[in-house]
């Protein structure tokens, strides 16, 4: 795996800077509303997020960039709970977790990359 820049330490899992990896997803390249280069989140939503999406800091990234996560709908019964959860990209093998927070495989990267998301 290429060398990584690390962000905040979140309960024993360091947030990774995955900007270069998101940049390499040329089939998902897009332009954000501010005119900056971005990455299409999913084929389902078509939303364009900046290339530092999910990198360096644990925060509710989806609340800002996933159109399904419209905060005005947060009181609705079908509002997805993941929208409010803070997360970042991590290397699960390098985590020394001291909480019950879950680590999930990222769907953006190949399984062999070892890049995971920490909630």
Coordinates of N, CA and C in Angstrom, one line a residue:
X1 N 0.9 -1.2 0.0 CA 0.0 0.0 0.0 C 0.9 1.2 0.0
X2 N 0.5 2.3 -0.7 CA 1.3 3.5 -0.8 C 1.4 4.2 0.6
X3 N 2.4 5.0 0.8 CA 2.5 5.7 2.1 C 1.3 6.7 2.2
X4 N 0.9 6.8 3.4 CA -0.3 7.6 3.7 C 0.0 8.8 4.6
X5 N -0.7 9.9 4.4 CA -0.7 11.0 5.4 C -1.8 10.7 6.4
X6 N -1.5 10.9 7.6 CA -2.5 10.6 8.7 C -3.1 11.9 9.2
X7 N -4.4 11.7 9.5 CA -5.1 12.8 10.1 C -5.3 12.5 11.6
X8 N -6.5 12.9 12.1 CA -6.7 12.8 13.5 C -6.8 11.3 14.0
X9 N -6.5 11.1 15.2 CA -6.6 9.7 15.8 C -7.9 9.6 16.4
X10 N -8.8 8.7 15.9 CA -10.1 8.6 16.3 C -10.3 7.3 17.1
X11 N -10.3 7.3 18.4 CA -10.5 6.1 19.2 C -9.6 5.0 18.8
X12 N -8.4 5.2 18.5 CA -7.4 4.2 18.2 C -7.3 3.9 16.7
X13 N -8.1 4.5 15.8 CA -7.9 4.4 14.4 C -7.6 5.8 13.8
X14 N -6.4 5.8 13.1 CA -6.0 7.1 12.5 C -6.7 7.3 11.2
X15 N -7.3 8.4 11.0 CA -7.9 8.8 9.7 C -6.8 8.9 8.7
X16 N -7.0 8.4 7.5 CA -6.1 8.4 6.4 C -6.5 9.5 5.4
X17 N -5.5 10.0 4.7 CA -5.7 10.9 3.6 C -5.8 10.1 2.3
X18 N -7.0 10.0 1.8 CA -7.2 9.1 0.6 C -7.5 10.0 -0.6
X19 N -7.0 11.2 -0.6 CA -7.3 12.1 -1.7 C -6.7 11.6 -3.0
X20 N -5.4 11.1 -3.0 CA -4.8 10.5 -4.2 C -5.6 9.3 -4.7
X21 N -6.1 8.5 -3.8 CA -6.9 7.3 -4.3 C -8.2 7.7 -4.9
X22 N -8.8 8.7 -4.4 CA -10.1 9.2 -5.0 C -9.8 9.9 -6.3
X23 N -8.7 10.6 -6.4 CA -8.3 11.2 -7.7 C -8.1 10.1 -8.8
X24 N -7.6 9.0 -8.4 CA -7.3 7.9 -9.3 C -8.6 7.2 -9.9
X25 N -9.7 7.5 -9.3 CA -11.0 6.9 -9.8 C -11.5 7.8 -11.0
X26 N -10.8 7.7 -12.1 CA -11.1 8.6 -13.2 C -12.5 8.4 -13.8
X27 N -13.0 7.1 -13.6 CA -14.4 6.9 -14.1 C -15.5 7.6 -13.2
X28 N -15.1 8.1 -12.1 CA -16.0 8.8 -11.2 C -15.7 10.2 -11.1
X29 N -14.8 10.7 -12.0 CA -14.4 12.2 -11.9 C -15.6 13.1 -12.2
X30 N -15.7 14.2 -11.5 CA -16.8 15.1 -11.7 C -16.2 16.5 -11.2
X31 N -17.1 17.5 -11.4 CA -16.7 18.9 -10.9 C -17.7 19.3 -9.8
X32 N -17.2 19.7 -8.7 CA -18.1 20.1 -7.6 C -18.8 21.4 -7.9
X33 N -19.8 21.7 -7.1 CA -20.6 22.9 -7.3 C -19.7 24.2 -7.2
X34 N -18.6 24.1 -6.5 CA -17.6 25.2 -6.4 C -16.6 25.2 -7.6
X35 N -16.7 24.3 -8.5 CA -15.8 24.2 -9.6 C -14.6 23.4 -9.4
X36 N -14.4 22.8 -8.3 CA -13.2 22.0 -8.0 C -13.4 20.6 -8.5
X37 N -12.2 19.9 -8.7 CA -12.3 18.5 -9.1 C -12.9 17.7 -8.0
X38 N -13.7 16.7 -8.3 CA -14.4 15.9 -7.3 C -14.5 14.4 -7.8
X39 N -15.2 13.7 -7.0 CA -15.5 12.3 -7.2 C -17.0 12.0 -7.0
X40 N -17.6 11.3 -7.9 CA -19.0 10.9 -7.8 C -19.1 9.9 -6.7
X41 N -20.0 10.1 -5.7 CA -20.1 9.2 -4.6 C -20.5 7.8 -4.9
X42 N -21.7 7.7 -5.6 CA -22.2 6.4 -6.0 C -22.9 6.7 -7.3
X43 N -23.1 5.6 -8.0 CA -23.9 5.7 -9.2 C -25.3 6.0 -8.9
X44 N -25.8 5.6 -7.7 CA -27.1 5.8 -7.3 C -27.5 7.2 -7.0
X45 N -26.6 7.9 -6.3 CA -26.9 9.3 -6.0 C -26.4 10.3 -7.0
X46 N -25.3 10.0 -7.6 CA -24.7 11.0 -8.6 C -24.2 12.2 -8.0
X47 N -24.1 12.3 -6.7 CA -23.6 13.5 -6.0 C -22.1 13.6 -6.2
X48 N -21.6 14.8 -6.3 CA -20.1 15.0 -6.5 C -19.5 15.6 -5.3
X49 N -18.6 14.9 -4.7 CA -17.9 15.3 -3.4 C -16.5 15.7 -3.8
X50 N -15.9 16.6 -2.9 CA -14.5 17.0 -3.2 C -13.6 15.8 -3.0
X51 N -12.4 15.9 -3.5 CA -11.5 14.7 -3.5 C -10.9 14.4 -2.1
X52 N -11.1 15.3 -1.2 CA -10.7 15.0 0.2 C -11.8 14.4 1.0
X53 N -12.9 14.0 0.4 CA -14.1 13.3 1.0 C -13.7 12.1 1.9
X54 N -14.0 12.2 3.1 CA -13.7 11.0 4.0 C -12.3 11.0 4.5
X55 N -11.4 12.0 4.2 CA -10.0 12.0 4.5 C -9.7 12.8 5.7
X56 N -8.7 12.4 6.5 CA -8.1 13.2 7.5 C -8.8 13.4 8.8
X57 N -10.1 13.5 8.8 CA -10.9 13.9 10.0 C -12.2 13.1 10.0
X58 N -12.6 12.7 11.2 CA -13.8 11.9 11.4 C -15.0 12.9 11.6
X59 N -15.9 12.9 10.7 CA -17.0 13.8 10.7 C -18.1 13.2 9.9
X60 N -19.3 13.8 9.9 CA -20.5 13.2 9.1 C -20.4 13.7 7.7
X61 N -19.4 13.2 6.9 CA -19.2 13.5 5.5 C -20.4 13.4 4.7
X62 N -21.2 12.3 4.9 CA -22.4 12.1 4.1 C -23.5 13.1 4.3
X63 N -23.6 13.7 5.5 CA -24.6 14.7 5.7 C -24.4 15.9 4.8
X64 N -23.2 16.2 4.4 CA -22.9 17.3 3.5 C -23.1 17.0 2.0
X65 N -22.7 15.7 1.7 CA -22.5 15.4 0.2 C -23.5 14.4 -0.3
X66 N -24.2 13.6 0.5 CA -25.2 12.7 0.0 C -26.5 13.3 -0.1
X67 N -27.2 13.4 -1.3 CA -28.5 14.1 -1.3 C -29.6 13.4 -0.6
X68 N -29.4 12.1 -0.3 CA -30.4 11.4 0.6 C -30.3 11.9 2.0
X69 N -29.2 12.5 2.4 CA -29.0 13.0 3.8 C -29.5 14.4 4.0
X70 N -30.5 14.9 3.4 CA -31.0 16.2 3.5 C -31.5 16.4 5.0
X71 N -30.7 17.3 5.7 CA -31.0 17.5 7.1 C -32.4 17.9 7.5
X72 N -33.1 18.5 6.5 CA -34.4 18.9 6.8 C -35.4 17.7 6.9
X73 N -34.9 16.5 6.5 CA -35.7 15.3 6.6 C -35.3 14.4 7.8
X74 N -34.4 14.9 8.6 CA -33.9 14.1 9.7 C -34.9 13.6 10.7
X75 N -36.1 14.3 10.8 CA -37.1 13.8 11.7 C -38.0 12.8 11.1
X76 N -37.8 12.5 9.8 CA -38.7 11.5 9.1 C -38.3 10.1 9.5
X77 N -39.2 9.2 9.6 CA -38.9 7.8 10.0 C -37.9 7.1 9.1
X78 N -37.9 7.4 7.9 CA -37.0 6.7 6.9 C -35.7 7.4 6.7
X79 N -35.4 8.4 7.5 CA -34.1 9.1 7.4 C -32.9 8.1 7.7
X80 N -32.0 7.9 6.8 CA -30.9 7.0 7.0 C -30.0 7.4 8.2
X81 N -29.8 6.5 9.1 CA -29.0 6.8 10.3 C -27.5 7.1 9.9
X82 N -27.0 6.5 8.9 CA -25.6 6.7 8.5 C -25.3 8.2 8.2
X83 N -26.4 8.9 7.8 CA -26.2 10.3 7.4 C -25.6 11.1 8.6
X84 N -25.9 10.8 9.8 CA -25.5 11.6 11.0 C -24.3 11.0 11.6
X85 N -23.8 9.9 11.1 CA -22.6 9.3 11.7 C -21.3 9.9 11.2
X86 N -20.4 10.1 12.1 CA -19.1 10.6 11.8 C -18.2 9.4 11.3
X87 N -17.4 9.6 10.3 CA -16.5 8.5 9.8 C -15.3 9.1 9.1
X88 N -14.4 8.2 8.8 CA -13.2 8.6 8.0 C -12.6 7.3 7.5
X89 N -11.7 7.4 6.5 CA -11.0 6.2 5.9 C -9.9 5.8 6.9
X90 N -9.8 4.5 7.1 CA -8.8 4.0 8.0 C -8.2 2.7 7.4
X91 N -7.1 2.3 8.0 CA -6.5 1.0 7.8 C -6.9 0.1 9.0
X92 N -7.9 -0.8 8.8 CA -8.4 -1.5 10.0 C -7.3 -2.4 10.6
X93 N -6.3 -2.8 9.9 CA -5.3 -3.6 10.5 C -4.4 -2.8 11.4
X94 N -4.3 -1.5 11.2 CA -3.5 -0.6 12.0 C -4.3 -0.1 13.2
X95 N -5.6 -0.3 13.3 CA -6.4 0.2 14.4 C -6.2 -0.5 15.7
X96 N -6.1 0.3 16.7 CA -6.1 -0.3 18.1 C -7.3 0.3 18.7
X97 N -8.4 -0.4 18.5 CA -9.7 0.2 18.9 C -10.0 0.0 20.4
X98 N -10.5 1.1 21.0 CA -10.9 1.0 22.4 C -12.3 1.4 22.6
X99 N -13.1 1.2 21.5 CA -14.5 1.5 21.5 C -15.2 0.4 20.7
X100 N -16.5 0.4 20.7 CA -17.3 -0.5 20.0 C -17.6 0.0 18.6
X101 N -17.0 1.1 18.2 CA -17.2 1.6 16.8 C -16.9 0.5 15.8
X102 N -17.6 0.5 14.7 CA -17.4 -0.5 13.7 C -16.5 0.0 12.5
X103 N -15.8 -1.0 12.0 CA -15.0 -0.7 10.8 C -15.6 -1.5 9.6
X104 N -15.8 -0.8 8.5 CA -16.4 -1.4 7.3 C -15.5 -1.3 6.2
X105 N -15.5 -2.3 5.3 CA -14.7 -2.2 4.0 C -15.3 -1.1 3.2
X106 N -14.4 -0.3 2.6 CA -14.8 0.8 1.7 C -15.2 0.2 0.3
X107 N -16.3 0.6 -0.2 CA -16.7 0.1 -1.5 C -16.0 0.9 -2.7
X108 N -15.2 1.9 -2.3 CA -14.5 2.7 -3.3 C -13.2 2.1 -3.8
X109 N -12.6 1.2 -2.9 CA -11.3 0.6 -3.2 C -11.4 -0.9 -3.3
X110 N -10.5 -1.5 -4.0 CA -10.4 -3.0 -4.1 C -10.2 -3.6 -2.7
X111 N -10.7 -4.8 -2.5 CA -10.6 -5.4 -1.2 C -9.2 -5.5 -0.8
X112 N -8.3 -5.8 -1.7 CA -6.8 -6.0 -1.3 C -6.2 -4.7 -0.9
X113 N -6.8 -3.5 -1.1 CA -6.2 -2.3 -0.7 C -6.1 -2.1 0.8
X114 N -7.0 -2.8 1.6 CA -7.0 -2.7 3.0 C -7.6 -1.4 3.5
X115 N -8.3 -0.6 2.7 CA -8.8 0.7 3.1 C -10.3 0.5 3.6
X116 N -10.5 0.9 4.8 CA -11.7 0.7 5.5 C -12.3 2.1 6.0
X117 N -13.6 2.0 6.4 CA -14.2 3.2 6.9 C -14.5 2.9 8.4
X118 N -14.2 3.9 9.2 CA -14.4 3.8 10.7 C -15.6 4.7 11.1
X119 N -16.6 4.1 11.7 CA -17.8 4.8 12.2 C -17.8 4.8 13.7

